[in-house]
Short mmCIF file of C-alpha atoms in Angstrom, two decimals:
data_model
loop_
_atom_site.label_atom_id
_atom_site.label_comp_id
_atom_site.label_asym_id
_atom_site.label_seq_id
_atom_site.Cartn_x
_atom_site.Cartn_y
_atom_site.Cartn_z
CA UNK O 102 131.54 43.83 33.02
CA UNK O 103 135.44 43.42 32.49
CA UNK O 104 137.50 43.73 29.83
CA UNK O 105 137.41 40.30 28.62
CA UNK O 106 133.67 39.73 28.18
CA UNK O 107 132.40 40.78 25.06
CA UNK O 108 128.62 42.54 24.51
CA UNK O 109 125.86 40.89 23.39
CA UNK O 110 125.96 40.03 20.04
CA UNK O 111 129.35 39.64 20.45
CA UNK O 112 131.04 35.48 19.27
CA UNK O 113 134.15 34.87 20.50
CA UNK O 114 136.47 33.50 18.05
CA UNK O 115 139.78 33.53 16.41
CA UNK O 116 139.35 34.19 13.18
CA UNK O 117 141.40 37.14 10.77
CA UNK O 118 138.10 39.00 10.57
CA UNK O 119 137.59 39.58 14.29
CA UNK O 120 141.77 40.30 14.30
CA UNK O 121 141.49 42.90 11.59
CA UNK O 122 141.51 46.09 12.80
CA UNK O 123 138.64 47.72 13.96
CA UNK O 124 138.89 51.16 12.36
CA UNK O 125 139.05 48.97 9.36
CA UNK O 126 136.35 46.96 9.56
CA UNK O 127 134.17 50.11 10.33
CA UNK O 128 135.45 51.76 7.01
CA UNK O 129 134.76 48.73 4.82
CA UNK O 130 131.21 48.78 6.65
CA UNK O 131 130.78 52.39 5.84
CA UNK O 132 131.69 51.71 2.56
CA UNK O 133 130.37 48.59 1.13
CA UNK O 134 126.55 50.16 2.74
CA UNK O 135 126.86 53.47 0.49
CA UNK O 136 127.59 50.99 -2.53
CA UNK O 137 124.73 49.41 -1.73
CA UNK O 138 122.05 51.98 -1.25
CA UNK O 139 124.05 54.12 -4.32
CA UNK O 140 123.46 50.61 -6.75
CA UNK O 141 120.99 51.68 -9.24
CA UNK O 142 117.60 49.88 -8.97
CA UNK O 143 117.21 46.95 -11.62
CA UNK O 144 120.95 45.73 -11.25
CA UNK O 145 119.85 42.41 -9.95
CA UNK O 146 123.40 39.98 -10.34
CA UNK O 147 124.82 43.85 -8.14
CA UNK O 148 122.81 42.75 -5.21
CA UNK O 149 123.63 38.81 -5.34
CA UNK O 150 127.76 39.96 -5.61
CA UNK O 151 127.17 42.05 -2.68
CA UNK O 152 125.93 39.17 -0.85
CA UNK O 153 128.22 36.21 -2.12
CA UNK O 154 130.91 39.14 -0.49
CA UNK O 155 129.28 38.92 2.75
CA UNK O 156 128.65 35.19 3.15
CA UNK O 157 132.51 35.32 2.18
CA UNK O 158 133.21 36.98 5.19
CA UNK O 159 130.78 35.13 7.67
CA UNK O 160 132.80 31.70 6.10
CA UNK O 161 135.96 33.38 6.92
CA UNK O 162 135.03 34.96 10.46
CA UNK O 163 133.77 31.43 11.75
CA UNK O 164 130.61 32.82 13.47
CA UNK O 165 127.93 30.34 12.63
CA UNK O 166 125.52 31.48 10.12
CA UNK O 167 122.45 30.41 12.23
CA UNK O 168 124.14 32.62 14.96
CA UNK O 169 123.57 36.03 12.60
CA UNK O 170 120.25 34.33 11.02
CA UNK O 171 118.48 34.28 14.94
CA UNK O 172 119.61 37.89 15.36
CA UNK O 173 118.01 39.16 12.69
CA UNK O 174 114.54 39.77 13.57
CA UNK O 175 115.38 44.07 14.30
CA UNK O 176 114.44 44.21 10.65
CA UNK O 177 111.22 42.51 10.66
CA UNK O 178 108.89 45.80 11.24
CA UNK O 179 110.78 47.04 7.30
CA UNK O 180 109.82 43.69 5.88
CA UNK O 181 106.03 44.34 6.94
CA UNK O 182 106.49 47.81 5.51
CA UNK O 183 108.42 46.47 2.30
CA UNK O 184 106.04 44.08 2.00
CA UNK O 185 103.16 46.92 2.09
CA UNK O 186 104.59 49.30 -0.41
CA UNK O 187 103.61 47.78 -3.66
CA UNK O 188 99.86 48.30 -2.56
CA UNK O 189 100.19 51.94 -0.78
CA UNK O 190 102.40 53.50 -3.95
CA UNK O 191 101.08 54.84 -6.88
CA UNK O 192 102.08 54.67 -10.65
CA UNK O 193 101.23 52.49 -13.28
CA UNK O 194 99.94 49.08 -12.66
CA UNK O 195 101.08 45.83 -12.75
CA UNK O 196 99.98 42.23 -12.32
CA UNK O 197 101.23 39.87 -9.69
CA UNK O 198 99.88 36.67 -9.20
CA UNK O 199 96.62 37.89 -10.29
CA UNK O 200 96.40 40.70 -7.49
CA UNK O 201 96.75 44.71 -9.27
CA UNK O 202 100.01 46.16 -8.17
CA UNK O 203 101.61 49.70 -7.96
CA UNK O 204 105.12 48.69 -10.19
CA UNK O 205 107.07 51.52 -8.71
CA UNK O 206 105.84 49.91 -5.42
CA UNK O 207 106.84 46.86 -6.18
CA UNK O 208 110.07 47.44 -7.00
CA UNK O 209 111.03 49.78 -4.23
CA UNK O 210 109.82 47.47 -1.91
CA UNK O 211 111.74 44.44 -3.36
CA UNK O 212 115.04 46.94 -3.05
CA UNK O 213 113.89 48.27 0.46
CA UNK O 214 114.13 44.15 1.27
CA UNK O 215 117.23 43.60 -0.45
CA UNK O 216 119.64 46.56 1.07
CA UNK O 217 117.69 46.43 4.42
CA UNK O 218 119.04 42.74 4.78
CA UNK O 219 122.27 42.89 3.08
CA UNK O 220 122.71 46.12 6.25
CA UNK O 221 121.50 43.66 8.77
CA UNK O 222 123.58 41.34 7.74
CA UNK O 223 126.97 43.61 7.46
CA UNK O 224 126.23 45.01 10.62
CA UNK O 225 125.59 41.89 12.81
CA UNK O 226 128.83 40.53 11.35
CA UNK O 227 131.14 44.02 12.46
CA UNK O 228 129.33 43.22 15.96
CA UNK O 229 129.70 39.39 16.35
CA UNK O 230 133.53 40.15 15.23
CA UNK O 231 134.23 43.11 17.38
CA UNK O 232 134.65 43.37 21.13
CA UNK O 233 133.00 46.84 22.53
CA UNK O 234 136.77 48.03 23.42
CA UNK O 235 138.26 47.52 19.87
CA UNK O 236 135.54 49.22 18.17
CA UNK O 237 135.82 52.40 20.81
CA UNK O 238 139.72 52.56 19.72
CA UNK O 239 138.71 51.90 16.00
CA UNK O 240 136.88 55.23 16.64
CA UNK O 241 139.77 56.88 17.81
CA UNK O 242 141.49 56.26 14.90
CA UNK O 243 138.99 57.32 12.92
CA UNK O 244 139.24 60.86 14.68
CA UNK O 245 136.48 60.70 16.38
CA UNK O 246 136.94 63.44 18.95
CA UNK O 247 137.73 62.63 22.54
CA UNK O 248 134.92 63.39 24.18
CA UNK O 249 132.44 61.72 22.48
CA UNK O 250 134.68 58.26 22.43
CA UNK O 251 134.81 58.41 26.14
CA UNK O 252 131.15 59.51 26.63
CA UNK O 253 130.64 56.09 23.93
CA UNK O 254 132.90 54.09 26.36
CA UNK O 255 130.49 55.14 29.71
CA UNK O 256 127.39 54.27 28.04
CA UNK O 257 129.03 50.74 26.90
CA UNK O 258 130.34 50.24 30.48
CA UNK O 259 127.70 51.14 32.30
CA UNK O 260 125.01 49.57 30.18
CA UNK O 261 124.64 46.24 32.29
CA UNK O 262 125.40 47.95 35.14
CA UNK O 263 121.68 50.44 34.49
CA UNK O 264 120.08 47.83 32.88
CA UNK O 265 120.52 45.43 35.87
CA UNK O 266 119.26 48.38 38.14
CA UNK O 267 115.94 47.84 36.03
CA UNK O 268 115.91 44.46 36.12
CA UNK O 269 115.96 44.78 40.19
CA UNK O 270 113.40 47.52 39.81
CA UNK O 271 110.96 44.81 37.96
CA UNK O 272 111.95 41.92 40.44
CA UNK O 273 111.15 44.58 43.19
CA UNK O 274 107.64 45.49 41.51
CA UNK O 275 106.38 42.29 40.71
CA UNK O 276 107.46 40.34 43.98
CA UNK O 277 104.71 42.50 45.52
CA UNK O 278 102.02 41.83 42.83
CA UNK O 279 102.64 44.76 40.16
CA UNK O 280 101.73 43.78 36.81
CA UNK O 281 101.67 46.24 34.09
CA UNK O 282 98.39 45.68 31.96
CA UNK O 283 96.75 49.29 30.83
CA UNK O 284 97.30 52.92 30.86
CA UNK O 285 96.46 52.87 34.52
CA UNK O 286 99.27 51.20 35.67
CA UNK O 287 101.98 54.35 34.18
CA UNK O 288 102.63 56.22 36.97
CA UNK O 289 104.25 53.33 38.88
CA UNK O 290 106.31 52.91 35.81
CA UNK O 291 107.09 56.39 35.28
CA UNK O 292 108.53 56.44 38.77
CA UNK O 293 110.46 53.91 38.11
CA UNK O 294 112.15 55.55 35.30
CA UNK O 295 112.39 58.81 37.44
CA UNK O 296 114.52 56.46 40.43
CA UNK O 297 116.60 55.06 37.59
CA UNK O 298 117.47 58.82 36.30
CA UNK O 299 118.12 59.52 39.77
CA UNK O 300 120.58 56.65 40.34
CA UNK O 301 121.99 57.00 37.13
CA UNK O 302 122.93 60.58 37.20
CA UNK O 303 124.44 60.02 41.36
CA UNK O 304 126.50 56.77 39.98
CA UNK O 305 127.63 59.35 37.17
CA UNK O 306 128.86 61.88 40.00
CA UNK O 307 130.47 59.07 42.03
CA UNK O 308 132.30 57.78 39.33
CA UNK O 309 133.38 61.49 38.30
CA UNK O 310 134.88 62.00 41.75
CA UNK O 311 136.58 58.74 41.91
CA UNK O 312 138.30 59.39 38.74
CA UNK O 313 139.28 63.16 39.77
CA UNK O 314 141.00 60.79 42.53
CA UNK O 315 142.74 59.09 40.66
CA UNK O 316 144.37 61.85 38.43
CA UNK O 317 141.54 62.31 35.73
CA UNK O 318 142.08 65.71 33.89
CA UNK O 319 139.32 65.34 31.02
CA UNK O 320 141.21 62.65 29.37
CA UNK O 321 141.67 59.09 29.52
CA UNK O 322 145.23 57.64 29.52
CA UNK O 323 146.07 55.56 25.95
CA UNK S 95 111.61 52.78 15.33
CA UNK S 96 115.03 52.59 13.31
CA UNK S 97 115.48 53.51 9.73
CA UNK S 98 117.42 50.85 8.40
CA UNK S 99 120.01 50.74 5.06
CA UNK S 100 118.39 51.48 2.04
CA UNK S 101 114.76 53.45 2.92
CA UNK S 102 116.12 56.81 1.89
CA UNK S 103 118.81 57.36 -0.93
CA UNK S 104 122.55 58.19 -1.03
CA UNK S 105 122.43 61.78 -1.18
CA UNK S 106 119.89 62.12 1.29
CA UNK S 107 121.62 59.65 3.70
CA UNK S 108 124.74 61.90 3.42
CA UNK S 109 123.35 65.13 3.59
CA UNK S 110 121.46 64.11 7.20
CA UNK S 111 124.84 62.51 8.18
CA UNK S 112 126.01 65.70 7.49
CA UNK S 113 123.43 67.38 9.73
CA UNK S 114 123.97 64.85 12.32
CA UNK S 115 127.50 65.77 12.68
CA UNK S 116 127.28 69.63 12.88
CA UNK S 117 124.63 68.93 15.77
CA UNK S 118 126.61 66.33 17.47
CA UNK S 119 129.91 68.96 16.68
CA UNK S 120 128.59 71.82 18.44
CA UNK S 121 126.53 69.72 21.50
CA UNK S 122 130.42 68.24 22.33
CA UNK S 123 131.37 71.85 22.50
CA UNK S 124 128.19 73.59 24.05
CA UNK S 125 127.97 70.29 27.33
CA UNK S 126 131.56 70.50 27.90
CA UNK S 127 131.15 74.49 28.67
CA UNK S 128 127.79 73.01 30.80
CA UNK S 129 129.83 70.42 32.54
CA UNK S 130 133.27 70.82 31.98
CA UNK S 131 135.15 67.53 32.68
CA UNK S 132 132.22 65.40 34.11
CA UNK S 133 130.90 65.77 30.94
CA UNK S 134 132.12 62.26 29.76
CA UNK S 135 130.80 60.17 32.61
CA UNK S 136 127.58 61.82 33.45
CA UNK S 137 126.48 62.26 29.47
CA UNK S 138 127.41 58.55 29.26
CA UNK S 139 125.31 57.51 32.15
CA UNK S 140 122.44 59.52 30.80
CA UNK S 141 123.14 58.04 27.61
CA UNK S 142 122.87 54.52 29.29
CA UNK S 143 119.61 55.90 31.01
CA UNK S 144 117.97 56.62 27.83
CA UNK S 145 118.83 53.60 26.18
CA UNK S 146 117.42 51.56 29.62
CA UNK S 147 114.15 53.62 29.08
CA UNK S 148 113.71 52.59 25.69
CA UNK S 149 113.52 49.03 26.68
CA UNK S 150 110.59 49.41 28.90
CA UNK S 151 107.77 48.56 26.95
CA UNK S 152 104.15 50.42 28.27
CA UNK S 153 100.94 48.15 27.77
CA UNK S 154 98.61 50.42 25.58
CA UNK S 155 95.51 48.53 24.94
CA UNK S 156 94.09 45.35 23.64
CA UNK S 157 97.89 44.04 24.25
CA UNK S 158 99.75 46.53 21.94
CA UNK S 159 102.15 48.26 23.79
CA UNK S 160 104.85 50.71 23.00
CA UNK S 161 108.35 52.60 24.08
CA UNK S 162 109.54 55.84 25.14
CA UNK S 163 111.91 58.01 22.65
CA UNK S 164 113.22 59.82 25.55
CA UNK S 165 114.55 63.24 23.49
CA UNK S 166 112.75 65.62 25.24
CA UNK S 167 112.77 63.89 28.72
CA UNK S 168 116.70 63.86 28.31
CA UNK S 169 116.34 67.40 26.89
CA UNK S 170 114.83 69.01 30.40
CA UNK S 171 116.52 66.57 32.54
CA UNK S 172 119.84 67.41 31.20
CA UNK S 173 119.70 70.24 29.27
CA UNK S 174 119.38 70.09 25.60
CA UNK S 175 123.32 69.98 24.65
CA UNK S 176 123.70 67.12 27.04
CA UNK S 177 120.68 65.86 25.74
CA UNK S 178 121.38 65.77 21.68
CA UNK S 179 124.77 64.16 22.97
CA UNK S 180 123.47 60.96 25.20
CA UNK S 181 120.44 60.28 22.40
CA UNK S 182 123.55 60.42 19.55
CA UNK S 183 125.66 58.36 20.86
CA UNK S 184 122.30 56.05 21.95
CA UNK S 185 122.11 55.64 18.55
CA UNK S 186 125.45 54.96 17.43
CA UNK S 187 126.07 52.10 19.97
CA UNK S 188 122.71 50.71 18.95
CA UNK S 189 123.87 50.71 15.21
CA UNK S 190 127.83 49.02 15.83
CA UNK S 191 126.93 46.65 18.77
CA UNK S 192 123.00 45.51 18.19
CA UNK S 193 123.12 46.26 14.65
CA UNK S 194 119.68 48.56 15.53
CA UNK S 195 119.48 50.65 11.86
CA UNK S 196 121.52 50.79 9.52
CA UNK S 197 125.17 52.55 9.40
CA UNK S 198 124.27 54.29 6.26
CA UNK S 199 120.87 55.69 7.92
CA UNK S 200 123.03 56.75 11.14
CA UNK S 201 122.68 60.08 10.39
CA UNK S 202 118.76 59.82 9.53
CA UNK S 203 118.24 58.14 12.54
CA UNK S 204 120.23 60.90 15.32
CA UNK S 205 118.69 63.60 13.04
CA UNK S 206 115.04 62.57 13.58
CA UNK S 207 114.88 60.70 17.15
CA UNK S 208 117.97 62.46 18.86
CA UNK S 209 118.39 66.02 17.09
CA UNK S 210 114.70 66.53 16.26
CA UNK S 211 112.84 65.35 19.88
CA UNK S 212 115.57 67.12 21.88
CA UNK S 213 115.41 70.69 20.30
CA UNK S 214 111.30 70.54 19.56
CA UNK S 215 111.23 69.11 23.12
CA UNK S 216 113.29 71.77 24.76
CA UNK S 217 112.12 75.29 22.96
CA UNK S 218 108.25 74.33 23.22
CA UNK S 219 109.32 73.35 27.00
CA UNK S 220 111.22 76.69 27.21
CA UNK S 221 108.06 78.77 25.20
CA UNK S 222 106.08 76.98 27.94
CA UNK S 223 107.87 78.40 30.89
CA UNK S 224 107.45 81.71 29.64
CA UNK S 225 103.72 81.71 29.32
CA UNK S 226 103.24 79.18 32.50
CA UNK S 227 103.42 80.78 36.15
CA UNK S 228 107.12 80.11 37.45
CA UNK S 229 106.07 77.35 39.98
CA UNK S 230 108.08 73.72 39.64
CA UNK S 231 104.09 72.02 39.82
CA UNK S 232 104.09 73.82 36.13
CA UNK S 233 107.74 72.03 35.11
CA UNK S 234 106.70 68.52 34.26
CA UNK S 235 103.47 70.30 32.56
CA UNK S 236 105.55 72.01 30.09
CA UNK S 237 107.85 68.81 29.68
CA UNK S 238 104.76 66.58 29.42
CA UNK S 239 103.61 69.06 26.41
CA UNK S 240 106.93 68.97 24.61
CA UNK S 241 107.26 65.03 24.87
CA UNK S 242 103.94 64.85 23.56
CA UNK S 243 104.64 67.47 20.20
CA UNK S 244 108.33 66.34 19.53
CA UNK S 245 107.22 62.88 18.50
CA UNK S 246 104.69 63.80 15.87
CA UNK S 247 107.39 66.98 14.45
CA UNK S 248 109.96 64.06 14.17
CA UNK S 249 107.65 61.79 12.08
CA UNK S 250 106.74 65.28 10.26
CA UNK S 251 110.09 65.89 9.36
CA UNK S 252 110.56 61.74 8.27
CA UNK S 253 108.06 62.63 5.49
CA UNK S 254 109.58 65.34 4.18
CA UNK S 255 112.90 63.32 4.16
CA UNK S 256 111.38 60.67 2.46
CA UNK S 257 109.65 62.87 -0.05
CA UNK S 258 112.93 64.07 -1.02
CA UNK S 259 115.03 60.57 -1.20
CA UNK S 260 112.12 58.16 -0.83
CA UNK S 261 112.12 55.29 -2.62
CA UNK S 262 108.83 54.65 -3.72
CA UNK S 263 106.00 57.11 -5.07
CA UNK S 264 103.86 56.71 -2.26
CA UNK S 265 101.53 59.97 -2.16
CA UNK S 266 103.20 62.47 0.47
CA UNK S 267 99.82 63.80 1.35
CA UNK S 268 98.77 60.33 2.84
CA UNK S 269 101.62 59.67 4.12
CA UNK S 270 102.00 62.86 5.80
CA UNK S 271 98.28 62.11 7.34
CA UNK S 272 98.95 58.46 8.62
CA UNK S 273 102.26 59.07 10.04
CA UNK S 274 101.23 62.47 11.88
CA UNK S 275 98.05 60.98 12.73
CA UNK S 276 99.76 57.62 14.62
CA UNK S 277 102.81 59.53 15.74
CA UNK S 278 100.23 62.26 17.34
CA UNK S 279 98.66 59.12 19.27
CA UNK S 280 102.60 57.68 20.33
CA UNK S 281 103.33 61.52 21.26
CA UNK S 282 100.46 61.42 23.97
CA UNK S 283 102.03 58.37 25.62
CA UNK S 284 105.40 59.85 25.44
CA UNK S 285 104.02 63.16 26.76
CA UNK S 286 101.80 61.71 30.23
CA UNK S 287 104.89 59.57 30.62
CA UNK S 288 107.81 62.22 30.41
CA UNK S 289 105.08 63.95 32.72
CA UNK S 290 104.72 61.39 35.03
CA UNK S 291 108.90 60.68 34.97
CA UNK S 292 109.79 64.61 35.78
CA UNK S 293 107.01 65.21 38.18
CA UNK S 294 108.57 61.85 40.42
CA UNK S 295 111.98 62.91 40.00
CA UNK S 296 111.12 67.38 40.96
CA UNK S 297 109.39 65.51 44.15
CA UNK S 298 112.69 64.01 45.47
CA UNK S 299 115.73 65.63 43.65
CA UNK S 300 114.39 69.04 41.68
CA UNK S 301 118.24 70.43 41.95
CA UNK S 302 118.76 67.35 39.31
CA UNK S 303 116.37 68.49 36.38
CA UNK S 304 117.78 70.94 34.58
CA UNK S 305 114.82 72.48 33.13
CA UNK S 306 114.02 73.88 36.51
CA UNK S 307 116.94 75.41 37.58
CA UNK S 308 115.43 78.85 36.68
CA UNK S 309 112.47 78.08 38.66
CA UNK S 310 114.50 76.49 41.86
CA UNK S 311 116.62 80.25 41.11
CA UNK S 312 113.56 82.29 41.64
CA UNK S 313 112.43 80.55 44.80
CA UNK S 314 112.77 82.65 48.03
CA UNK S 315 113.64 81.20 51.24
CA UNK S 316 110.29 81.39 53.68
CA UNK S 317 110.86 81.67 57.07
CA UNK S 318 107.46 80.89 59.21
CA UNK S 319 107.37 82.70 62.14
CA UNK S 320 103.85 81.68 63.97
CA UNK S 321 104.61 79.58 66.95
CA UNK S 322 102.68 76.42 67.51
CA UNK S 323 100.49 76.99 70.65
CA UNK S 324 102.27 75.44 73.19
#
């Protein structure tokens, strides 16, 4: 919590990509993904300029590569399916290695790797560059109404705050012996979920009222 | 499961972002006439709420285990609006701060898990109460029910997504089969536990669940009159 701690994937650093402006950098990302996934299959040297272009960036924002590389396991259930879809598709043939492949497969899952990676990439660099505040005001440049900023801006700063509560939940349950091992064992974590709503929603009417104390009228002072 | 960059094409990518914004357009509208100006705090501690829930993981069997969506839970807890709005934005801050799917699959993404769950969840919860007796016991049945169909609809309507800008020529028939067949399995979790969730929470707070104000309405205050024998 605080303004000066960033999120998770957040590195702190210096450099002119995590100065740039946010609403920028969210319009480049925007961008450079639709060339991506709009590059026609086949154009091979595309897909290695795309990249050189990114590891550009990473160079230039200072955030160590191995720091993005450790992050990027969220893509790893699309490489199993990438890596299935040349022997679930249909079409002509094709041999690989000796092993009968569907070509149309093949290829789409090669491309399915490619953008997939080049997006993981992009997007872990926008989020180890940009603090959680300076991408909510990047929004609100891009005219992203009001409402939905600030609703973004409750969720971001209340995130540790409900995720904590969970944590104490678990600390709570296991201190007197709960383990979670089969479908039996639901209930007790349903009801967990149903105190967290509870809590949730009550710290959401608290925090209401306090800022109707302190002047709120539906919208946040710039 | 997040559709990243890349698994569906350009045109279909924009026309869901498309679809993604008129439903997030007219839920902004449609929660702030439900809850006027608490609507930014409370939607964004629901949205934290859902995005805690989806990081519980339940142990299945021989050590699988999986994660609630949360559409339709959000969808009778806090009303469908309310709900399409914490779910979006769920999936936005996923996307720009944990780089969870990509930014061009944004819109594929709130229209399947946050547009999709929340409105099958809510009108087969709704169709539900109509046909079930009014009684709050027969709430987290109809919720339970709608968890458990909103999951395979969503992977339903993935299929016919991909079939329009899918990559590959995988046939849609089998694809169809598998997805609806293991999505139908991931929707029974999802239904005993939104079951489980809303029956806990009508025990302690019902005036908090939405999806039973009409029910709470209808209830008649009972005054007992026999006197204990003394």
């Amino acid at each position: 919590m605080g303004g000066a701690h960033g999120h998770q994937l957040h590195f702190h650093a210096h450099s002119r990509v995590h100065r740039a402006p946010a609403h920028l950098k969210i319009v480049a990302l925007v961008v450079f993904m639709l060339v991506v996934v709009a590059t026609p299959r086949g154009w091979w040297p595309a897909y290695a300029a795309y990249l050189a272009l990114l590891v550009a960036v990473i160079a230039v924002s200072h955030v160590p590569p191995t720091y993005l590389l450790k992050r990027m396991v969220v893509e790893v259930p699309f490489v199993v399916f990438a890596l299935l879809l040349p022997f679930v598709a249909t079409g002509p043939r094709t041999e690989v290695l000796g092993v009968s492949v569907s070509e149309s497969g093949l290829h789409a899952g090669a491309r399915l790797l490619v953008t997939a990676t080049l997006g993981v990439i992009a997007s872990l660099t926008l989020a180890a560059t940009t603090e959680a505040q300076a991408l909510l005001q990047g929004l609100t440049r891009l005219r992203v109404p009001s409402l939905l900023v600030q609703i973004m801006g409750f969720m971001v700063r209340y995130l540790e705050v409900v995720t904590d509560e969970l944590r104490r939940m678990k600390v709570a349950r296991e201190s007197r012996g709960f383990t979670a091992r089969d479908p039996r064992h639901w209930p007790v974590l349903a009801k967990s979920f149903g105190a967290l709503f509870i809590r949730s929603y009550e710290r959401g009417e608290r925090v209401h009222l306090a800022m109707l104390s302190r002047g709120y009228t539906g919208r946040l002072p710039s | 499961m997040h559709v990243p960059d890349g698994f569906l094409d350009a045109p279909t990518s924009l026309a869901t972002g498309a679809l993604a914004v008129v439903a997030v357009g007219v839920s902004l509208r449609k929660a702030r006439h439900e809850l006027d100006d608490r609507t930014a705090p409370l939607a964004g501690l629901v949205a934290a709420f859902v995005f805690a829930t989806q990081m519980i993981t339940f142990p299945v069997a021989g050590g699988t285990s999986g994660h609630l969506l949360g559409g339709a839970l959000a969808a009778v807890l806090v009303g469908p609006w309310t709900g399409v709005l914490a779910t979006s934005v769920v999936f936005v801050v996923q996307c720009l701060l944990f780089a969870d799917g990509g930014i061009t699959a944004l819109g594929t993404n709130i229209t399947l898990m946050g547009v999709t769950t929340v409105a099958v969840g809510w009108l087969v919860f709704r169709a539900l109460q109509v046909v079930l007796p009014r009684r709050t016991a027969m709430v987290p049945v109809a919720a339970g029910i709608g968890a458990l169909l909103s999951v395979p609809v969503a992977a339903l309507v993935f299929v016919l997504l991909y079939a329009v800008g899918g990559a590959a020529d995988i046939p849609i028939d089998r694809l169809a089969g598998a997805m609806v067949g293991v999505h139908l399995l991931i929707g029974i979790g999802e239904g005993v536990i939104t079951f489980l969730a809303v029956g806990s929470i009508i025990a302690v707070r019902p005036d908090l669940v939405y999806g039973a104000r009409s029910v709470l309405k209808a209830r008649t205050l009972e005054v007992r009159t026999t006197v204990p024998a003394a």
